[in-house]
Amino acid sequence: MPSDTPTVFVLNGPNLNLLGKRQPEIYGTETLADVERACSERAANLGLSSAFHQSNHEGEIVETIHRARDEAAAIVINPAAYTHTSVAIMDALLAFDGPIIEVHLSNVHRREEFRSHSWVSKAATGVICGLGSRGYLLALDAVADLLDREAG
Ligand code: CA2
């Protein structure tokens, strides 16, 4: 991979480390390691490099977003439950200059009412939900397109 390859941070919030191990009827049977592998392959095919992170801690996610300001051209984020609660993650994302795609495995609008509100959407360029892990790959496609357009 050439050194000028843009890096995309793919960030995952709390409990997503359990993906594929519990509640497959909602979140599918793939593990987070499977999603990481698929993202890495798709990114490489798009001329991007993906850096995958998962944390169960809000402050750690905020700090990773701060690092993205220097290290990433774009962010793909599934903030999990922090979607619905975290003004801190929204504020950190608002300080990031590149494209931000919010991803949810499930269709949050078909579930409990509280899942329909997202603080993160207020900072996101676009939102994908309800398409399972394919949403992450579609988010990378969108990032490649948006970065191409930025480059003009
Ligand atoms: O649909 C999504 O991707 C969510 O971001 C997932 C979050 C949920 O709080 C959001 O409302 C929607 C939950 C992630 C928990 O992931 C688990 C995966 C397997 C087993 C248990 C939890």
GROMACS .gro file of N, CA and C and ligand atoms in nm:
model
  478
    1MET      N    1   0.085  -0.121   0.000
    1MET     CA    2   0.000   0.000   0.000
    1MET      C    3   0.088   0.125   0.000
    2PRO      N    4   0.077   0.215  -0.099
    2PRO     CA    5   0.161   0.335  -0.098
    2PRO      C    6   0.131   0.423   0.022
    3SER      N    7   0.230   0.504   0.065
    3SER     CA    8   0.214   0.579   0.189
    3SER      C    9   0.111   0.691   0.176
    4ASP      N   10   0.077   0.734   0.052
    4ASP     CA   11  -0.024   0.838   0.039
    4ASP      C   12  -0.166   0.781   0.032
    5THR      N   13  -0.180   0.651   0.061
    5THR     CA   14  -0.313   0.590   0.067
    5THR      C   15  -0.393   0.651   0.182
    6PRO      N   16  -0.512   0.708   0.153
    6PRO     CA   17  -0.590   0.766   0.263
    6PRO      C   18  -0.636   0.658   0.362
    7THR      N   19  -0.627   0.692   0.489
    7THR     CA   20  -0.671   0.600   0.595
    7THR      C   21  -0.812   0.636   0.640
    8VAL      N   22  -0.894   0.533   0.655
    8VAL     CA   23  -1.030   0.551   0.709
    8VAL      C   24  -1.035   0.483   0.846
    9PHE      N   25  -1.068   0.559   0.949
    9PHE     CA   26  -1.090   0.498   1.080
    9PHE      C   27  -1.230   0.436   1.081
   10VAL      N   28  -1.239   0.308   1.117
   10VAL     CA   29  -1.368   0.240   1.130
   10VAL      C   30  -1.387   0.214   1.281
   11LEU      N   31  -1.476   0.292   1.341
   11LEU     CA   32  -1.490   0.292   1.488
   11LEU      C   33  -1.616   0.219   1.532
   12ASN      N   34  -1.602   0.142   1.638
   12ASN     CA   35  -1.715   0.062   1.688
   12ASN      C   36  -1.731   0.083   1.838
   13GLY      N   37  -1.855   0.105   1.879
   13GLY     CA   38  -1.884   0.136   2.018
   13GLY      C   39  -1.911   0.013   2.104
   14PRO      N   40  -1.969   0.038   2.222
   14PRO     CA   41  -1.981  -0.064   2.326
   14PRO      C   42  -2.062  -0.187   2.286
   15ASN      N   43  -2.013  -0.300   2.330
   15ASN     CA   44  -2.076  -0.432   2.315
   15ASN      C   45  -2.064  -0.491   2.175
   16LEU      N   46  -2.013  -0.414   2.080
   16LEU     CA   47  -2.000  -0.471   1.944
   16LEU      C   48  -1.892  -0.578   1.940
   17ASN      N   49  -1.810  -0.587   2.044
   17ASN     CA   50  -1.716  -0.700   2.055
   17ASN      C   51  -1.790  -0.833   2.071
   18LEU      N   52  -1.921  -0.826   2.104
   18LEU     CA   53  -2.001  -0.949   2.120
   18LEU      C   54  -2.069  -0.992   1.991
   19LEU      N   55  -2.046  -0.916   1.886
   19LEU     CA   56  -2.112  -0.944   1.758
   19LEU      C   57  -2.090  -1.091   1.715
   20GLY      N   58  -2.199  -1.154   1.672
   20GLY     CA   59  -2.192  -1.293   1.627
   20GLY      C   60  -2.198  -1.393   1.741
   21LYS      N   61  -2.191  -1.343   1.866
   21LYS     CA   62  -2.188  -1.434   1.981
   21LYS      C   63  -2.319  -1.432   2.059
   22ARG      N   64  -2.398  -1.323   2.044
   22ARG     CA   65  -2.528  -1.308   2.111
   22ARG      C   66  -2.624  -1.239   2.014
   23GLN      N   67  -2.754  -1.257   2.035
   23GLN     CA   68  -2.860  -1.188   1.959
   23GLN      C   69  -2.839  -1.191   1.806
   24PRO      N   70  -2.814  -1.310   1.748
   24PRO     CA   71  -2.792  -1.316   1.603
   24PRO      C   72  -2.916  -1.275   1.523
   25GLU      N   73  -3.036  -1.289   1.586
   25GLU     CA   74  -3.160  -1.251   1.517
   25GLU      C   75  -3.165  -1.101   1.489
   26ILE      N   76  -3.094  -1.022   1.570
   26ILE     CA   77  -3.090  -0.876   1.547
   26ILE      C   78  -2.964  -0.836   1.472
   27TYR      N   79  -2.849  -0.890   1.514
   27TYR     CA   80  -2.722  -0.837   1.465
   27TYR      C   81  -2.647  -0.931   1.369
   28GLY      N   82  -2.705  -1.049   1.340
   28GLY     CA   83  -2.641  -1.140   1.245
   28GLY      C   84  -2.541  -1.233   1.312
   29THR      N   85  -2.478  -1.318   1.231
   29THR     CA   86  -2.390  -1.423   1.284
   29THR      C   87  -2.242  -1.391   1.264
   30GLU      N   88  -2.213  -1.288   1.187
   30GLU     CA   89  -2.072  -1.252   1.166
   30GLU      C   90  -2.013  -1.192   1.293
   31THR      N   91  -1.886  -1.219   1.317
   31THR     CA   92  -1.817  -1.159   1.431
   31THR      C   93  -1.756  -1.025   1.389
   32LEU      N   94  -1.712  -0.948   1.489
   32LEU     CA   95  -1.649  -0.820   1.457
   32LEU      C   96  -1.518  -0.842   1.380
   33ALA      N   97  -1.451  -0.954   1.409
   33ALA     CA   98  -1.328  -0.987   1.334
   33ALA      C   99  -1.362  -1.011   1.187
   34ASP      N  100  -1.478  -1.074   1.159
   34ASP     CA  101  -1.521  -1.094   1.019
   34ASP      C  102  -1.545  -0.958   0.952
   35VAL      N  103  -1.609  -0.867   1.027
   35VAL     CA  104  -1.639  -0.735   0.971
   35VAL      C  105  -1.509  -0.660   0.944
   36GLU      N  106  -1.415  -0.672   1.037
   36GLU     CA  107  -1.285  -0.605   1.020
   36GLU      C  108  -1.215  -0.655   0.893
   37ARG      N  109  -1.216  -0.787   0.873
   37ARG     CA  110  -1.152  -0.847   0.755
   37ARG      C  111  -1.218  -0.795   0.626
   38ALA      N  112  -1.351  -0.796   0.626
   38ALA     CA  113  -1.425  -0.752   0.506
   38ALA      C  114  -1.398  -0.604   0.478
   39CYS      N  115  -1.389  -0.523   0.583
   39CYS     CA  116  -1.362  -0.379   0.565
   39CYS      C  117  -1.222  -0.359   0.508
   40SER      N  118  -1.128  -0.435   0.561
   40SER     CA  119  -0.990  -0.420   0.515
   40SER      C  120  -0.979  -0.456   0.366
   41GLU      N  121  -1.047  -0.563   0.325
   41GLU     CA  122  -1.046  -0.604   0.183
   41GLU      C  123  -1.112  -0.498   0.095
   42ARG      N  124  -1.231  -0.450   0.138
   42ARG     CA  125  -1.304  -0.352   0.057
   42ARG      C  126  -1.223  -0.223   0.046
   43ALA      N  127  -1.163  -0.181   0.159
   43ALA     CA  128  -1.083  -0.058   0.158
   43ALA      C  129  -0.968  -0.072   0.058
   44ALA      N  130  -0.899  -0.184   0.063
   44ALA     CA  131  -0.785  -0.204  -0.029
   44ALA      C  132  -0.833  -0.198  -0.174
   45ASN      N  133  -0.948  -0.258  -0.204
   45ASN     CA  134  -1.002  -0.254  -0.341
   45ASN      C  135  -1.037  -0.113  -0.385
   46LEU      N  136  -1.065  -0.026  -0.288
   46LEU     CA  137  -1.102   0.113  -0.319
   46LEU      C  138  -0.982   0.207  -0.314
   47GLY      N  139  -0.863   0.150  -0.289
   47GLY     CA  140  -0.743   0.235  -0.279
   47GLY      C  141  -0.735   0.308  -0.146
   48LEU      N  142  -0.797   0.249  -0.043
   48LEU     CA  143  -0.796   0.307   0.092
   48LEU      C  144  -0.731   0.209   0.189
   49SER      N  145  -0.699   0.260   0.307
   49SER     CA  146  -0.651   0.172   0.412
   49SER      C  147  -0.745   0.189   0.531
   50SER      N  148  -0.792   0.078   0.590
   50SER     CA  149  -0.884   0.093   0.704
   50SER      C  150  -0.811   0.063   0.834
   51ALA      N  151  -0.841   0.141   0.937
   51ALA     CA  152  -0.788   0.116   1.072
   51ALA      C  153  -0.909   0.094   1.162
   52PHE      N  154  -0.923  -0.028   1.210
   52PHE     CA  155  -1.044  -0.073   1.280
   52PHE      C  156  -1.025  -0.061   1.431
   53HIS      N  157  -1.123  -0.007   1.501
   53HIS     CA  158  -1.115   0.009   1.647
   53HIS      C  159  -1.250  -0.027   1.709
   54GLN      N  160  -1.244  -0.087   1.828
   54GLN     CA  161  -1.366  -0.107   1.907
   54GLN      C  162  -1.335  -0.069   2.051
   55SER      N  163  -1.428   0.002   2.115
   55SER     CA  164  -1.410   0.033   2.257
   55SER      C  165  -1.544   0.033   2.329
   56ASN      N  166  -1.539  -0.008   2.454
   56ASN     CA  167  -1.658  -0.004   2.539
   56ASN      C  168  -1.661   0.125   2.622
   57HIS      N  169  -1.565   0.217   2.596
   57HIS     CA  170  -1.549   0.337   2.679
   57HIS      C  171  -1.565   0.464   2.597
   58GLU      N  172  -1.656   0.549   2.640
   58GLU     CA  173  -1.687   0.671   2.566
   58GLU      C  174  -1.563   0.760   2.546
   59GLY      N  175  -1.486   0.781   2.656
   59GLY     CA  176  -1.368   0.869   2.648
   59GLY      C  177  -1.264   0.817   2.550
   60GLU      N  178  -1.251   0.685   2.545
   60GLU     CA  179  -1.154   0.626   2.453
   60GLU      C  180  -1.197   0.650   2.307
   61ILE      N  181  -1.328   0.643   2.284
   61ILE     CA  182  -1.379   0.669   2.147
   61ILE      C  183  -1.354   0.816   2.112
   62VAL      N  184  -1.380   0.906   2.208
   62VAL     CA  185  -1.355   1.049   2.185
   62VAL      C  186  -1.207   1.070   2.150
   63GLU      N  187  -1.117   1.005   2.224
   63GLU     CA  188  -0.973   1.024   2.199
   63GLU      C  189  -0.932   0.966   2.064
   64THR      N  190  -0.994   0.855   2.024
   64THR     CA  191  -0.962   0.799   1.892
   64THR      C  192  -1.008   0.894   1.782
   65ILE      N  193  -1.123   0.959   1.803
   65ILE     CA  194  -1.171   1.057   1.704
   65ILE      C  195  -1.074   1.177   1.699
   66HIS      N  196  -1.021   1.217   1.813
   66HIS     CA  197  -0.920   1.325   1.813
   66HIS      C  198  -0.798   1.284   1.731
   67ARG      N  199  -0.755   1.159   1.748
   67ARG     CA  200  -0.638   1.110   1.671
   67ARG      C  201  -0.668   1.110   1.522
   68ALA      N  202  -0.795   1.082   1.488
   68ALA     CA  203  -0.834   1.078   1.347
   68ALA      C  204  -0.809   1.213   1.280
   69ARG      N  205  -0.814   1.322   1.356
   69ARG     CA  206  -0.790   1.456   1.299
   69ARG      C  207  -0.654   1.462   1.229
   70ASP      N  208  -0.555   1.389   1.283
   70ASP     CA  209  -0.421   1.388   1.222
   70ASP      C  210  -0.397   1.266   1.134
   71GLU      N  211  -0.469   1.158   1.162
   71GLU     CA  212  -0.430   1.030   1.101
   71GLU      C  213  -0.528   0.975   0.997
   72ALA      N  214  -0.648   1.032   0.989
   72ALA     CA  215  -0.749   0.973   0.899
   72ALA      C  216  -0.808   1.077   0.805
   73ALA      N  217  -0.844   1.029   0.686
   73ALA     CA  218  -0.910   1.116   0.587
   73ALA      C  219  -1.061   1.111   0.604
   74ALA      N  220  -1.111   1.004   0.668
   74ALA     CA  221  -1.255   0.986   0.685
   74ALA      C  222  -1.280   0.892   0.803
   75ILE      N  223  -1.404   0.897   0.852
   75ILE     CA  224  -1.444   0.810   0.964
   75ILE      C  225  -1.573   0.737   0.927
   76VAL      N  226  -1.572   0.606   0.952
   76VAL     CA  227  -1.695   0.525   0.951
   76VAL      C  228  -1.717   0.486   1.097
   77ILE      N  229  -1.836   0.513   1.149
   77ILE     CA  230  -1.857   0.487   1.293
   77ILE      C  231  -1.991   0.422   1.320
   78ASN      N  232  -1.986   0.311   1.394
   78ASN     CA  233  -2.107   0.255   1.458
   78ASN      C  234  -2.090   0.282   1.607
   79PRO      N  235  -2.152   0.388   1.656
   79PRO     CA  236  -2.131   0.426   1.797
   79PRO      C  237  -2.209   0.338   1.895
   80ALA      N  238  -2.287   0.242   1.841
   80ALA     CA  239  -2.370   0.152   1.923
   80ALA      C  240  -2.458   0.235   2.018
   81ALA      N  241  -2.467   0.197   2.145
   81ALA     CA  242  -2.561   0.267   2.235
   81ALA      C  243  -2.526   0.414   2.254
   82TYR      N  244  -2.398   0.452   2.235
   82TYR     CA  245  -2.360   0.594   2.250
   82TYR      C  246  -2.423   0.682   2.142
   83THR      N  247  -2.470   0.620   2.034
   83THR     CA  248  -2.546   0.693   1.932
   83THR      C  249  -2.651   0.781   1.995
   84HIS      N  250  -2.721   0.721   2.092
   84HIS     CA  251  -2.844   0.781   2.146
   84HIS      C  252  -2.819   0.868   2.269
   85THR      N  253  -2.694   0.870   2.317
   85THR     CA  254  -2.667   0.939   2.445
   85THR      C  255  -2.551   1.037   2.440
   86SER      N  256  -2.459   1.022   2.344
   86SER     CA  257  -2.329   1.088   2.362
   86SER      C  258  -2.313   1.220   2.286
   87VAL      N  259  -2.330   1.328   2.361
   87VAL     CA  260  -2.298   1.461   2.307
   87VAL      C  261  -2.146   1.473   2.292
   88ALA      N  262  -2.070   1.405   2.378
   88ALA     CA  263  -1.923   1.411   2.371
   88ALA      C  264  -1.871   1.354   2.239
   89ILE      N  265  -1.928   1.243   2.195
   89ILE     CA  266  -1.885   1.184   2.066
   89ILE      C  267  -1.930   1.275   1.952
   90MET      N  268  -2.051   1.330   1.961
   90MET     CA  269  -2.096   1.424   1.857
   90MET      C  270  -1.999   1.542   1.849
   91ASP      N  271  -1.962   1.601   1.962
   91ASP     CA  272  -1.874   1.718   1.962
   91ASP      C  273  -1.737   1.683   1.903
   92ALA      N  274  -1.685   1.565   1.938
   92ALA     CA  275  -1.554   1.524   1.883
   92ALA      C  276  -1.565   1.510   1.731
   93LEU      N  277  -1.675   1.452   1.683
   93LEU     CA  278  -1.693   1.435   1.538
   93LEU      C  279  -1.708   1.570   1.468
   94LEU      N  280  -1.772   1.665   1.535
   94LEU     CA  281  -1.789   1.798   1.475
   94LEU      C  282  -1.655   1.869   1.456
   95ALA      N  283  -1.552   1.824   1.529
   95ALA     CA  284  -1.418   1.884   1.516
   95ALA      C  285  -1.333   1.810   1.412
   96PHE      N  286  -1.392   1.712   1.344
   96PHE     CA  287  -1.320   1.636   1.239
   96PHE      C  288  -1.361   1.692   1.103
   97ASP      N  289  -1.261   1.711   1.015
   97ASP     CA  290  -1.288   1.783   0.889
   97ASP      C  291  -1.340   1.696   0.773
   98GLY      N  292  -1.310   1.567   0.773
   98GLY     CA  293  -1.342   1.483   0.656
   98GLY      C  294  -1.481   1.423   0.664
   99PRO      N  295  -1.515   1.339   0.564
   99PRO     CA  296  -1.645   1.270   0.564
   99PRO      C  297  -1.661   1.174   0.683
  100ILE      N  298  -1.783   1.169   0.735
  100ILE     CA  299  -1.816   1.080   0.848
  100ILE      C  300  -1.942   1.004   0.808
  101ILE      N  301  -1.933   0.871   0.807
  101ILE     CA  302  -2.052   0.791   0.778
  101ILE      C  303  -2.089   0.711   0.903
  102GLU      N  304  -2.212   0.731   0.949
  102GLU     CA  305  -2.266   0.658   1.065
  102GLU      C  306  -2.332   0.530   1.015
  103VAL      N  307  -2.298   0.419   1.077
  103VAL     CA  308  -2.352   0.288   1.035
  103VAL      C  309  -2.421   0.220   1.152
  104HIS      N  310  -2.536   0.160   1.125
  104HIS     CA  311  -2.599   0.071   1.222
  104HIS      C  312  -2.635  -0.059   1.152
  105LEU      N  313  -2.608  -0.169   1.219
  105LEU     CA  314  -2.640  -0.301   1.163
  105LEU      C  315  -2.791  -0.317   1.149
  106SER      N  316  -2.861  -0.279   1.254
  106SER     CA  317  -3.007  -0.295   1.255
  106SER      C  318  -3.074  -0.167   1.205
  107ASN      N  319  -3.201  -0.180   1.167
  107ASN     CA  320  -3.278  -0.062   1.131
  107ASN      C  321  -3.331   0.000   1.262
  108VAL      N  322  -3.257   0.100   1.309
  108VAL     CA  323  -3.289   0.158   1.441
  108VAL      C  324  -3.430   0.218   1.444
  109HIS      N  325  -3.485   0.253   1.329
  109HIS     CA  326  -3.618   0.316   1.323
  109HIS      C  327  -3.733   0.215   1.337
  110ARG      N  328  -3.701   0.087   1.325
  110ARG     CA  329  -3.805  -0.017   1.344
  110ARG      C  330  -3.804  -0.072   1.485
  111ARG      N  331  -3.715  -0.016   1.569
  111ARG     CA  332  -3.699  -0.072   1.703
  111ARG      C  333  -3.759   0.023   1.808
  112GLU      N  334  -3.709   0.017   1.930
  112GLU     CA  335  -3.765   0.104   2.035
  112GLU      C  336  -3.749   0.251   1.994
  113GLU      N  337  -3.843   0.332   2.041
  113GLU     CA  338  -3.846   0.476   2.007
  113GLU      C  339  -3.711   0.545   2.034
  114PHE      N  340  -3.648   0.512   2.150
  114PHE     CA  341  -3.525   0.585   2.187
  114PHE      C  342  -3.413   0.565   2.086
  115ARG      N  343  -3.421   0.456   2.006
  115ARG     CA  344  -3.312   0.431   1.909
  115ARG      C  345  -3.327   0.518   1.784
  116SER      N  346  -3.440   0.584   1.770
  116SER     CA  347  -3.461   0.669   1.652
  116SER      C  348  -3.389   0.802   1.663
  117HIS      N  349  -3.348   0.837   1.784
  117HIS     CA  350  -3.273   0.963   1.795
  117HIS      C  351  -3.122   0.936   1.800
  118SER      N  352  -3.047   1.009   1.716
  118SER     CA  353  -2.901   0.995   1.714
  118SER      C  354  -2.835   1.131   1.727
  119TRP      N  355  -2.753   1.148   1.832
  119TRP     CA  356  -2.669   1.270   1.842
  119TRP      C  357  -2.564   1.268   1.732
  120VAL      N  358  -2.515   1.149   1.703
  120VAL     CA  359  -2.405   1.135   1.605
  120VAL      C  360  -2.449   1.179   1.465
  121SER      N  361  -2.577   1.158   1.432
  121SER     CA  362  -2.625   1.198   1.299
  121SER      C  363  -2.610   1.348   1.277
  122LYS      N  364  -2.608   1.425   1.386
  122LYS     CA  365  -2.593   1.571   1.372
  122LYS      C  366  -2.453   1.609   1.324
  123ALA      N  367  -2.359   1.514   1.334
  123ALA     CA  368  -2.222   1.542   1.288
  123ALA      C  369  -2.188   1.460   1.163
  124ALA      N  370  -2.277   1.366   1.125
  124ALA     CA  371  -2.243   1.273   1.016
  124ALA      C  372  -2.273   1.332   0.879
  125THR      N  373  -2.191   1.294   0.783
  125THR     CA  374  -2.218   1.329   0.643
  125THR      C  375  -2.336   1.247   0.593
  126GLY      N  376  -2.338   1.118   0.628
  126GLY     CA  377  -2.446   1.029   0.587
  126GLY      C  378  -2.466   0.918   0.688
  127VAL      N  379  -2.582   0.851   0.678
  127VAL     CA  380  -2.619   0.746   0.774
  127VAL      C  381  -2.669   0.624   0.697
  128ILE      N  382  -2.622   0.505   0.736
  128ILE     CA  383  -2.668   0.380   0.675
  128ILE      C  384  -2.718   0.291   0.789
  129CYS      N  385  -2.839   0.239   0.779
  129CYS     CA  386  -2.883   0.147   0.884
  129CYS      C  387  -2.972   0.037   0.826
  130GLY      N  388  -2.970  -0.079   0.894
  130GLY     CA  389  -3.062  -0.187   0.861
  130GLY      C  390  -3.011  -0.286   0.758
  131LEU      N  391  -2.887  -0.270   0.714
  131LEU     CA  392  -2.835  -0.358   0.608
  131LEU      C  393  -2.730  -0.455   0.661
  132GLY      N  394  -2.725  -0.471   0.794
  132GLY     CA  395  -2.628  -0.562   0.853
  132GLY      C  396  -2.485  -0.514   0.828
  133SER      N  397  -2.393  -0.609   0.825
  133SER     CA  398  -2.251  -0.571   0.811
  133SER      C  399  -2.221  -0.512   0.673
  134ARG      N  400  -2.310  -0.539   0.576
  134ARG     CA  401  -2.293  -0.479   0.443
  134ARG      C  402  -2.290  -0.326   0.451
  135GLY      N  403  -2.354  -0.271   0.555
  135GLY     CA  404  -2.355  -0.126   0.574
  135GLY      C  405  -2.215  -0.068   0.587
  136TYR      N  406  -2.125  -0.143   0.652
  136TYR     CA  407  -1.986  -0.093   0.666
  136TYR      C  408  -1.920  -0.082   0.529
  137LEU      N  409  -1.946  -0.181   0.443
  137LEU     CA  410  -1.882  -0.183   0.310
  137LEU      C  411  -1.939  -0.071   0.224
  138LEU      N  412  -2.071  -0.051   0.235
  138LEU     CA  413  -2.134   0.059   0.160
  138LEU      C  414  -2.082   0.194   0.210
  139ALA      N  415  -2.055   0.201   0.339
  139ALA     CA  416  -1.999   0.326   0.396
  139ALA      C  417  -1.860   0.352   0.337
  140LEU      N  418  -1.780   0.247   0.322
  140LEU     CA  419  -1.646   0.265   0.262
  140LEU      C  420  -1.659   0.307   0.115
  141ASP      N  421  -1.756   0.249   0.044
  141ASP     CA  422  -1.781   0.292  -0.096
  141ASP      C  423  -1.812   0.442  -0.099
  142ALA      N  424  -1.898   0.486  -0.006
  142ALA     CA  425  -1.937   0.628  -0.002
  142ALA      C  426  -1.817   0.715   0.030
  143VAL      N  427  -1.733   0.670   0.124
  143VAL     CA  428  -1.613   0.746   0.161
  143VAL      C  429  -1.522   0.763   0.039
  144ALA      N  430  -1.500   0.654  -0.035
  144ALA     CA  431  -1.412   0.661  -0.153
  144ALA      C  432  -1.466   0.764  -0.251
  145ASP      N  433  -1.596   0.761  -0.272
  145ASP     CA  434  -1.661   0.854  -0.364
  145ASP      C  435  -1.647   0.999  -0.315
  146LEU      N  436  -1.671   1.020  -0.187
  146LEU     CA  437  -1.664   1.157  -0.131
  146LEU      C  438  -1.521   1.209  -0.135
  147LEU      N  439  -1.422   1.122  -0.106
  147LEU     CA  440  -1.282   1.168  -0.110
  147LEU      C  441  -1.240   1.199  -0.254
  148ASP      N  442  -1.287   1.119  -0.350
  148ASP     CA  443  -1.258   1.146  -0.492
  148ASP      C  444  -1.312   1.282  -0.531
  149ARG      N  445  -1.435   1.309  -0.486
  149ARG     CA  446  -1.498   1.438  -0.520
  149ARG      C  447  -1.422   1.554  -0.459
  150GLU      N  448  -1.375   1.534  -0.331
  150GLU     CA  449  -1.297   1.638  -0.262
  150GLU      C  450  -1.170   1.667  -0.339
  151ALA      N  451  -1.107   1.558  -0.390
  151ALA     CA  452  -0.979   1.573  -0.463
  151ALA      C  453  -1.003   1.642  -0.597
  152GLY      N  454  -1.129   1.637  -0.642
  152GLY     CA  455  -1.173   1.709  -0.762
  152GLY      C  456  -1.123   1.649  -0.889
  153CA2     O1  457  -2.779  -0.160   1.500
  153CA2     C1  458  -2.671  -0.120   1.545
  153CA2     O2  459  -2.565  -0.134   1.484
  153CA2     C2  460  -2.666  -0.052   1.682
  153CA2     O3  461  -2.571   0.054   1.676
  153CA2     C3  462  -2.621  -0.159   1.778
  153CA2     C4  463  -2.621  -0.114   1.925
  153CA2     C5  464  -2.756  -0.050   1.961
  153CA2     O4  465  -2.750   0.003   2.092
  153CA2     C6  466  -2.795   0.060   1.864
  153CA2     O5  467  -2.921   0.111   1.900
  153CA2     C7  468  -2.801   0.008   1.722
  153CA2     C8  469  -2.596  -0.232   2.017
  153CA2     C9  470  -2.465  -0.299   1.993
  153CA2    C10  471  -2.458  -0.421   2.078
  153CA2     O6  472  -2.409  -0.525   1.999
  153CA2    C11  473  -2.429  -0.651   2.038
  153CA2    C12  474  -2.399  -0.749   1.947
  153CA2    C13  475  -2.419  -0.880   1.978
  153CA2    C14  476  -2.469  -0.915   2.104
  153CA2    C15  477  -2.499  -0.817   2.195
  153CA2    C16  478  -2.479  -0.684   2.162
   0.00000   0.00000   0.00000
